């Protein structure tokens, strides 16, 4: 009996040991592992030391399937690398470089390939994560596929280079930083800035476009690669990868606003602006338009003409007298003219460059602004800024005529919920508020044409169209964690604007400044370290 018990224990132990030594991909009876592994799963296998790829290492797979994004025609990419990407898992676009020598040049963007990588080595070579030990014989052509693109900021690239290395990326609204000198060309290593950081752009002197003059504002389609020095380098593939995006120059910048002053709002709200050049408003008039999209406003006034809708949606005032000098703050506000509302102690000094309009704050009053919109404005007595959590915004326009197609000089939106009926691309014309090229918004983006596989410009002209979803939250702080608490919180929008480049080199960030009673003065909103700065 003892013999049989011991035999049973030995057999049981053998079964347990055998099951523990099974490969991960063999743990499911009747299951067959996928022969193809995603790039998303391959890249993390490398942990600072070379890895020989095997079926066991690759979780039962032996191949990579991807779409080629490399093009060696101009010889601006690292030689010998076939760069592919996929989004086969979690819809996450990831890329990797496979070293196959001169044969890499025969493949072009859009080629679909399957690569047997077993026996290859995952390593970091010259700073780039690559698979080596693979030849063109391991590559099987599989027709054509769609080329996707990662639209990213420089800050995102720099913070997580491994996520984007060897994938096709778009850095939009970028310019040389510092500004290019007369005669300067693309050739070599140049720093580009998109408002969120600086990135090294490399253009080989031998390319056909190396001697091209850089655009003032451009979209750069390219592939990020690591370098031997541990930095990140961005490379375009050909001249088509650099697209002229026009201009983002602004004469007036929105640098802050008071949307919920202490006490009643009507007559005490204001917007702070900063001039990047001398402006005579009698020669070059402007207008300022506020939008309010609370639920009742949406019902009362469907958004039919964007900023020009009027009714309970938008209200406009004209700025037609006085002026402002370059580098000077300029305020649009109402008759209250207090730093912090009706309960505030200090008024704006008489020397403040203040453009004043009257806002009727009497019970039941209706405000029409200066008119000129598609429908007569009918705002209530509580002020043009909404404090309901629904989307509201403010836009500056050059000129006093505002239509559905008018493009703002500058625009910002505030939201912490709601936002019903403010963007609908199915309508004709599109229902929405037009944006401009500033630090937060882009009128145009870039996609890859499914036939030519070349970059093409795509218009995204409205707030909440693709890529244009940024807004600031309603102002709160630790002492006042809920919006609309009548706290007197100033929304400071601080960034760095380069007058020479005609663009933001550091995008604006919201800083909530509590204006304490009775000590708040104009210095609190003009001399804070986070206030917008102009550079040349």
JSON list of C-alpha atoms in Angstrom, two decimals, residues 329-450:
[
{"chain": "A", "resi": 329, "resn": "UNK", "atom": "CA", "xyz": [-1.86, 95.54, -21.98]},
{"chain": "A", "resi": 330, "resn": "UNK", "atom": "CA", "xyz": [-5.28, 96.49, -23.30]},
{"chain": "A", "resi": 331, "resn": "UNK", "atom": "CA", "xyz": [-8.59, 95.84, -21.55]},
{"chain": "A", "resi": 332, "resn": "UNK", "atom": "CA", "xyz": [-12.08, 95.44, -22.88]},
{"chain": "A", "resi": 333, "resn": "UNK", "atom": "CA", "xyz": [-14.60, 95.83, -20.08]},
{"chain": "A", "resi": 334, "resn": "UNK", "atom": "CA", "xyz": [-17.71, 97.51, -18.79]},
{"chain": "A", "resi": 335, "resn": "UNK", "atom": "CA", "xyz": [-18.72, 100.48, -16.71]},
{"chain": "A", "resi": 336, "resn": "UNK", "atom": "CA", "xyz": [-17.93, 98.83, -13.34]},
{"chain": "A", "resi": 337, "resn": "UNK", "atom": "CA", "xyz": [-14.17, 99.05, -14.05]},
{"chain": "A", "resi": 338, "resn": "UNK", "atom": "CA", "xyz": [-13.20, 97.27, -10.83]},
{"chain": "A", "resi": 339, "resn": "UNK", "atom": "CA", "xyz": [-10.31, 94.84, -10.36]},
{"chain": "A", "resi": 340, "resn": "UNK", "atom": "CA", "xyz": [-12.67, 92.40, -8.67]},
{"chain": "A", "resi": 341, "resn": "UNK", "atom": "CA", "xyz": [-16.29, 93.26, -9.21]},
{"chain": "A", "resi": 342, "resn": "UNK", "atom": "CA", "xyz": [-18.89, 95.27, -7.40]},
{"chain": "A", "resi": 343, "resn": "UNK", "atom": "CA", "xyz": [-17.65, 94.10, -4.00]},
{"chain": "A", "resi": 344, "resn": "UNK", "atom": "CA", "xyz": [-14.08, 95.03, -4.85]},
{"chain": "A", "resi": 345, "resn": "UNK", "atom": "CA", "xyz": [-12.15, 97.86, -3.26]},
{"chain": "A", "resi": 346, "resn": "UNK", "atom": "CA", "xyz": [-9.88, 98.94, -6.09]},
{"chain": "A", "resi": 347, "resn": "UNK", "atom": "CA", "xyz": [-10.86, 100.27, -9.49]},
{"chain": "A", "resi": 348, "resn": "UNK", "atom": "CA", "xyz": [-8.57, 100.10, -12.49]},
{"chain": "A", "resi": 349, "resn": "UNK", "atom": "CA", "xyz": [-6.28, 103.16, -12.47]},
{"chain": "A", "resi": 350, "resn": "UNK", "atom": "CA", "xyz": [-7.17, 106.05, -14.75]},
{"chain": "A", "resi": 351, "resn": "UNK", "atom": "CA", "xyz": [-3.99, 105.33, -16.74]},
{"chain": "A", "resi": 352, "resn": "UNK", "atom": "CA", "xyz": [-5.20, 101.82, -17.68]},
{"chain": "A", "resi": 353, "resn": "UNK", "atom": "CA", "xyz": [-5.75, 101.32, -21.39]},
{"chain": "A", "resi": 354, "resn": "UNK", "atom": "CA", "xyz": [-9.42, 100.44, -20.89]},
{"chain": "A", "resi": 355, "resn": "UNK", "atom": "CA", "xyz": [-12.01, 100.25, -23.66]},
{"chain": "A", "resi": 356, "resn": "UNK", "atom": "CA", "xyz": [-15.38, 100.61, -22.00]},
{"chain": "A", "resi": 357, "resn": "UNK", "atom": "CA", "xyz": [-18.89, 99.56, -23.00]},
{"chain": "A", "resi": 358, "resn": "UNK", "atom": "CA", "xyz": [-22.09, 99.64, -20.97]},
{"chain": "A", "resi": 359, "resn": "UNK", "atom": "CA", "xyz": [-23.66, 96.42, -19.75]},
{"chain": "A", "resi": 360, "resn": "UNK", "atom": "CA", "xyz": [-27.19, 96.73, -18.39]},
{"chain": "A", "resi": 361, "resn": "UNK", "atom": "CA", "xyz": [-27.33, 94.78, -15.13]},
{"chain": "A", "resi": 362, "resn": "UNK", "atom": "CA", "xyz": [-30.86, 95.79, -14.13]},
{"chain": "A", "resi": 363, "resn": "UNK", "atom": "CA", "xyz": [-33.25, 92.98, -13.27]},
{"chain": "A", "resi": 364, "resn": "UNK", "atom": "CA", "xyz": [-34.81, 91.59, -16.42]},
{"chain": "A", "resi": 365, "resn": "UNK", "atom": "CA", "xyz": [-32.57, 93.69, -18.69]},
{"chain": "A", "resi": 366, "resn": "UNK", "atom": "CA", "xyz": [-31.62, 92.56, -22.20]},
{"chain": "A", "resi": 367, "resn": "UNK", "atom": "CA", "xyz": [-28.22, 93.37, -23.71]},
{"chain": "A", "resi": 368, "resn": "UNK", "atom": "CA", "xyz": [-27.80, 93.66, -27.47]},
{"chain": "A", "resi": 369, "resn": "UNK", "atom": "CA", "xyz": [-24.14, 94.67, -27.79]},
{"chain": "A", "resi": 370, "resn": "UNK", "atom": "CA", "xyz": [-23.27, 96.73, -30.86]},
{"chain": "A", "resi": 371, "resn": "UNK", "atom": "CA", "xyz": [-25.28, 94.53, -33.21]},
{"chain": "A", "resi": 372, "resn": "UNK", "atom": "CA", "xyz": [-24.32, 93.49, -36.72]},
{"chain": "A", "resi": 373, "resn": "UNK", "atom": "CA", "xyz": [-24.91, 89.77, -36.18]},
{"chain": "A", "resi": 374, "resn": "UNK", "atom": "CA", "xyz": [-27.32, 87.45, -37.99]},
{"chain": "A", "resi": 375, "resn": "UNK", "atom": "CA", "xyz": [-29.85, 87.85, -35.19]},
{"chain": "A", "resi": 376, "resn": "UNK", "atom": "CA", "xyz": [-30.14, 90.62, -32.61]},
{"chain": "A", "resi": 377, "resn": "UNK", "atom": "CA", "xyz": [-28.28, 89.60, -29.42]},
{"chain": "A", "resi": 378, "resn": "UNK", "atom": "CA", "xyz": [-30.39, 89.17, -26.29]},
{"chain": "A", "resi": 379, "resn": "UNK", "atom": "CA", "xyz": [-28.07, 88.49, -23.34]},
{"chain": "A", "resi": 380, "resn": "UNK", "atom": "CA", "xyz": [-29.38, 88.68, -19.78]},
{"chain": "A", "resi": 381, "resn": "UNK", "atom": "CA", "xyz": [-28.25, 91.09, -17.08]},
{"chain": "A", "resi": 382, "resn": "UNK", "atom": "CA", "xyz": [-25.65, 88.72, -15.55]},
{"chain": "A", "resi": 383, "resn": "UNK", "atom": "CA", "xyz": [-22.75, 89.30, -17.97]},
{"chain": "A", "resi": 384, "resn": "UNK", "atom": "CA", "xyz": [-21.54, 87.74, -21.22]},
{"chain": "A", "resi": 385, "resn": "UNK", "atom": "CA", "xyz": [-19.45, 84.96, -19.63]},
{"chain": "A", "resi": 386, "resn": "UNK", "atom": "CA", "xyz": [-21.38, 81.81, -18.72]},
{"chain": "A", "resi": 387, "resn": "UNK", "atom": "CA", "xyz": [-20.66, 80.27, -15.34]},
{"chain": "A", "resi": 388, "resn": "UNK", "atom": "CA", "xyz": [-22.85, 77.21, -15.75]},
{"chain": "A", "resi": 389, "resn": "UNK", "atom": "CA", "xyz": [-20.16, 74.70, -16.74]},
{"chain": "A", "resi": 390, "resn": "UNK", "atom": "CA", "xyz": [-21.33, 74.72, -20.35]},
{"chain": "A", "resi": 391, "resn": "UNK", "atom": "CA", "xyz": [-18.94, 75.84, -23.06]},
{"chain": "A", "resi": 392, "resn": "UNK", "atom": "CA", "xyz": [-18.39, 79.56, -23.41]},
{"chain": "A", "resi": 393, "resn": "UNK", "atom": "CA", "xyz": [-15.74, 81.47, -25.30]},
{"chain": "A", "resi": 394, "resn": "UNK", "atom": "CA", "xyz": [-14.32, 84.80, -26.35]},
{"chain": "A", "resi": 395, "resn": "UNK", "atom": "CA", "xyz": [-12.88, 85.76, -29.74]},
{"chain": "A", "resi": 396, "resn": "UNK", "atom": "CA", "xyz": [-11.14, 88.86, -31.12]},
{"chain": "A", "resi": 397, "resn": "UNK", "atom": "CA", "xyz": [-11.77, 89.82, -34.77]},
{"chain": "A", "resi": 398, "resn": "UNK", "atom": "CA", "xyz": [-10.03, 92.40, -36.91]},
{"chain": "A", "resi": 399, "resn": "UNK", "atom": "CA", "xyz": [-12.76, 94.60, -38.29]},
{"chain": "A", "resi": 400, "resn": "UNK", "atom": "CA", "xyz": [-16.34, 95.14, -37.13]},
{"chain": "A", "resi": 401, "resn": "UNK", "atom": "CA", "xyz": [-18.03, 92.80, -39.61]},
{"chain": "A", "resi": 402, "resn": "UNK", "atom": "CA", "xyz": [-18.37, 89.25, -38.28]},
{"chain": "A", "resi": 403, "resn": "UNK", "atom": "CA", "xyz": [-19.97, 86.49, -40.35]},
{"chain": "A", "resi": 404, "resn": "UNK", "atom": "CA", "xyz": [-20.06, 82.72, -40.15]},
{"chain": "A", "resi": 405, "resn": "UNK", "atom": "CA", "xyz": [-16.85, 82.55, -42.21]},
{"chain": "A", "resi": 406, "resn": "UNK", "atom": "CA", "xyz": [-14.91, 85.17, -40.23]},
{"chain": "A", "resi": 407, "resn": "UNK", "atom": "CA", "xyz": [-11.64, 83.91, -38.76]},
{"chain": "A", "resi": 408, "resn": "UNK", "atom": "CA", "xyz": [-10.75, 85.24, -35.28]},
{"chain": "A", "resi": 409, "resn": "UNK", "atom": "CA", "xyz": [-7.48, 86.99, -34.49]},
{"chain": "A", "resi": 410, "resn": "UNK", "atom": "CA", "xyz": [-7.44, 85.03, -31.23]},
{"chain": "A", "resi": 411, "resn": "UNK", "atom": "CA", "xyz": [-9.90, 82.73, -29.47]},
{"chain": "A", "resi": 412, "resn": "UNK", "atom": "CA", "xyz": [-10.16, 80.73, -26.24]},
{"chain": "A", "resi": 413, "resn": "UNK", "atom": "CA", "xyz": [-12.88, 78.48, -24.83]},
{"chain": "A", "resi": 414, "resn": "UNK", "atom": "CA", "xyz": [-13.91, 77.56, -21.29]},
{"chain": "A", "resi": 415, "resn": "UNK", "atom": "CA", "xyz": [-15.79, 74.38, -20.42]},
{"chain": "A", "resi": 416, "resn": "UNK", "atom": "CA", "xyz": [-16.24, 71.81, -17.70]},
{"chain": "A", "resi": 417, "resn": "UNK", "atom": "CA", "xyz": [-19.23, 69.98, -19.10]},
{"chain": "A", "resi": 418, "resn": "UNK", "atom": "CA", "xyz": [-22.26, 70.61, -21.25]},
{"chain": "A", "resi": 419, "resn": "UNK", "atom": "CA", "xyz": [-21.36, 71.95, -24.65]},
{"chain": "A", "resi": 420, "resn": "UNK", "atom": "CA", "xyz": [-24.47, 70.66, -26.40]},
{"chain": "A", "resi": 421, "resn": "UNK", "atom": "CA", "xyz": [-25.03, 71.77, -29.97]},
{"chain": "A", "resi": 422, "resn": "UNK", "atom": "CA", "xyz": [-21.74, 73.61, -30.54]},
{"chain": "A", "resi": 423, "resn": "UNK", "atom": "CA", "xyz": [-20.28, 71.45, -33.32]},
{"chain": "A", "resi": 424, "resn": "UNK", "atom": "CA", "xyz": [-22.01, 69.38, -35.99]},
{"chain": "A", "resi": 425, "resn": "UNK", "atom": "CA", "xyz": [-20.11, 68.67, -39.24]},
{"chain": "A", "resi": 426, "resn": "UNK", "atom": "CA", "xyz": [-23.22, 67.10, -40.78]},
{"chain": "A", "resi": 427, "resn": "UNK", "atom": "CA", "xyz": [-24.89, 70.49, -41.07]},
{"chain": "A", "resi": 428, "resn": "UNK", "atom": "CA", "xyz": [-24.43, 72.72, -44.10]},
{"chain": "A", "resi": 429, "resn": "UNK", "atom": "CA", "xyz": [-22.80, 75.07, -43.42]},
{"chain": "A", "resi": 430, "resn": "UNK", "atom": "CA", "xyz": [-21.07, 73.24, -40.60]},
{"chain": "A", "resi": 431, "resn": "UNK", "atom": "CA", "xyz": [-22.51, 74.14, -37.23]},
{"chain": "A", "resi": 432, "resn": "UNK", "atom": "CA", "xyz": [-19.71, 75.45, -35.05]},
{"chain": "A", "resi": 433, "resn": "UNK", "atom": "CA", "xyz": [-17.42, 78.22, -33.86]},
{"chain": "A", "resi": 434, "resn": "UNK", "atom": "CA", "xyz": [-14.47, 78.95, -36.13]},
{"chain": "A", "resi": 435, "resn": "UNK", "atom": "CA", "xyz": [-11.00, 78.86, -34.64]},
{"chain": "A", "resi": 436, "resn": "UNK", "atom": "CA", "xyz": [-7.66, 80.28, -35.80]},
{"chain": "A", "resi": 437, "resn": "UNK", "atom": "CA", "xyz": [-4.02, 79.24, -35.84]},
{"chain": "A", "resi": 438, "resn": "UNK", "atom": "CA", "xyz": [-2.86, 80.03, -32.33]},
{"chain": "A", "resi": 439, "resn": "UNK", "atom": "CA", "xyz": [-1.15, 78.02, -29.60]},
{"chain": "A", "resi": 440, "resn": "UNK", "atom": "CA", "xyz": [-4.25, 75.95, -28.82]},
{"chain": "A", "resi": 441, "resn": "UNK", "atom": "CA", "xyz": [-5.95, 75.54, -32.18]},
{"chain": "A", "resi": 442, "resn": "UNK", "atom": "CA", "xyz": [-5.02, 74.57, -35.75]},
{"chain": "A", "resi": 443, "resn": "UNK", "atom": "CA", "xyz": [-7.13, 75.47, -38.76]},
{"chain": "A", "resi": 444, "resn": "UNK", "atom": "CA", "xyz": [-5.52, 72.71, -40.81]},
{"chain": "A", "resi": 445, "resn": "UNK", "atom": "CA", "xyz": [-4.05, 69.31, -40.15]},
{"chain": "A", "resi": 446, "resn": "UNK", "atom": "CA", "xyz": [-2.48, 66.62, -42.34]},
{"chain": "A", "resi": 447, "resn": "UNK", "atom": "CA", "xyz": [-3.46, 63.08, -43.25]},
{"chain": "A", "resi": 448, "resn": "UNK", "atom": "CA", "xyz": [-1.99, 60.49, -45.60]},
{"chain": "A", "resi": 449, "resn": "UNK", "atom": "CA", "xyz": [-3.69, 60.10, -48.97]},
{"chain": "A", "resi": 450, "resn": "UNK", "atom": "CA", "xyz": [-4.82, 56.44, -49.34]}
]
